[in-house]
Amino acid sequence: ELQKVVSYSGEEPQDDGSVKGAMHRAWMNARSAITGGDSHTVLAEAERGEDAIKELYEDTLKEASGSPVYDVLQRQYVKVKASHDEVRDLRDAMKKV
């Protein structure tokens, strides 16, 4: 969806994720292997990634206020926030186990 908006503006959209995101996914895989897949630890690390994505959207929404891309970002932010909250709730549930 964002790639289409970027294309409409005459720019070349990115086709891949960020280096930071790739490093975080690699770290989660390594950490999962080291901890033997401890669910709470893996979910805590996943929440950290979700926190970063959520904060990026929040910062971008502030900067994009009044722009044509704002509505797209706002719709996506709702989904990002829901995903973050779901991972957080799963992590908290695993803490009790």
Coordinates of C-alpha atoms in Angstrom, one line a residue:
E1 CA 0.0 0.0 0.0
L2 CA 2.8 2.4 0.9
Q3 CA 4.8 1.4 -2.2
K4 CA 1.8 2.5 -4.3
V5 CA 1.7 5.9 -2.6
V6 CA 5.4 6.3 -3.1
S7 CA 5.1 5.3 -6.8
Y8 CA 2.3 7.8 -7.3
S9 CA 4.6 10.5 -6.0
G10 CA 7.1 9.7 -8.7
E11 CA 9.7 8.1 -6.4
E12 CA 11.1 4.6 -6.3
P13 CA 9.6 2.5 -3.4
Q14 CA 11.9 0.3 -1.3
D15 CA 11.4 -3.4 -1.9
D16 CA 12.8 -4.8 1.4
G17 CA 12.8 -4.2 5.1
S18 CA 15.3 -2.3 7.1
V19 CA 18.7 -3.6 8.1
K20 CA 17.8 -3.0 11.7
G21 CA 14.7 -5.2 11.3
A22 CA 16.7 -8.0 9.6
M23 CA 19.2 -7.8 12.5
H24 CA 16.4 -8.0 15.0
R25 CA 14.9 -11.1 13.3
A26 CA 18.4 -12.8 13.2
W27 CA 18.9 -12.0 16.9
M28 CA 15.5 -13.5 17.8
N29 CA 16.3 -16.7 15.9
A30 CA 19.7 -17.0 17.6
R31 CA 18.2 -16.2 21.0
S32 CA 15.4 -18.8 20.5
A33 CA 18.0 -21.4 19.6
I34 CA 20.1 -20.5 22.7
T35 CA 17.2 -20.5 25.1
G36 CA 15.7 -23.6 23.7
G37 CA 12.6 -21.7 22.5
D38 CA 11.6 -20.4 25.9
S39 CA 8.3 -18.8 24.9
H40 CA 8.4 -15.9 27.4
T41 CA 11.9 -14.9 26.3
V42 CA 11.0 -15.1 22.6
L43 CA 7.8 -13.2 23.1
A44 CA 9.6 -10.5 25.1
E45 CA 12.1 -10.1 22.2
A46 CA 9.2 -10.0 19.7
E47 CA 7.5 -7.3 21.7
R48 CA 10.7 -5.2 21.6
G49 CA 10.5 -5.4 17.8
E50 CA 6.8 -4.5 17.9
D51 CA 7.7 -1.5 20.1
A52 CA 10.2 -0.3 17.5
I53 CA 7.7 -0.6 14.7
K54 CA 4.9 1.1 16.7
E55 CA 7.2 4.0 17.7
L56 CA 8.3 4.4 14.1
Y57 CA 4.7 4.7 13.0
E58 CA 3.9 7.2 15.8
D59 CA 6.8 9.4 14.8
T60 CA 6.0 9.2 11.1
L61 CA 2.3 10.0 11.7
K62 CA 3.4 13.2 13.5
E63 CA 5.6 14.2 10.5
A64 CA 3.0 13.2 7.9
S65 CA 0.0 15.1 9.4
G66 CA -1.9 16.7 6.6
S67 CA -0.1 14.8 3.8
P68 CA -1.8 12.4 1.3
V69 CA -0.1 9.4 2.9
Y70 CA -1.5 10.1 6.4
D71 CA -4.7 8.1 6.0
V72 CA -2.7 5.1 4.8
L73 CA -0.3 5.3 7.7
Q74 CA -3.2 5.7 10.2
R75 CA -5.0 2.6 8.9
Q76 CA -1.7 0.6 9.1
Y77 CA -0.9 2.0 12.6
V78 CA -4.2 0.5 13.9
K79 CA -3.1 -2.9 12.7
V80 CA 0.5 -2.4 14.0
K81 CA -0.8 -1.4 17.5
A82 CA -3.2 -4.4 17.6
S83 CA -0.3 -6.7 16.7
H84 CA 1.9 -5.1 19.4
D85 CA -0.8 -5.5 22.0
E86 CA -1.4 -9.2 21.0
V87 CA 2.3 -10.0 21.4
R88 CA 2.4 -8.1 24.7
D89 CA -0.6 -10.0 26.0
L90 CA 0.9 -13.4 24.9
R91 CA 4.1 -12.5 26.6
D92 CA 2.3 -11.6 29.8
A93 CA 0.3 -14.8 29.7
M94 CA 3.5 -16.8 29.4
K95 CA 5.0 -15.0 32.4
K96 CA 2.2 -16.5 34.5
V97 CA 2.9 -20.1 33.3

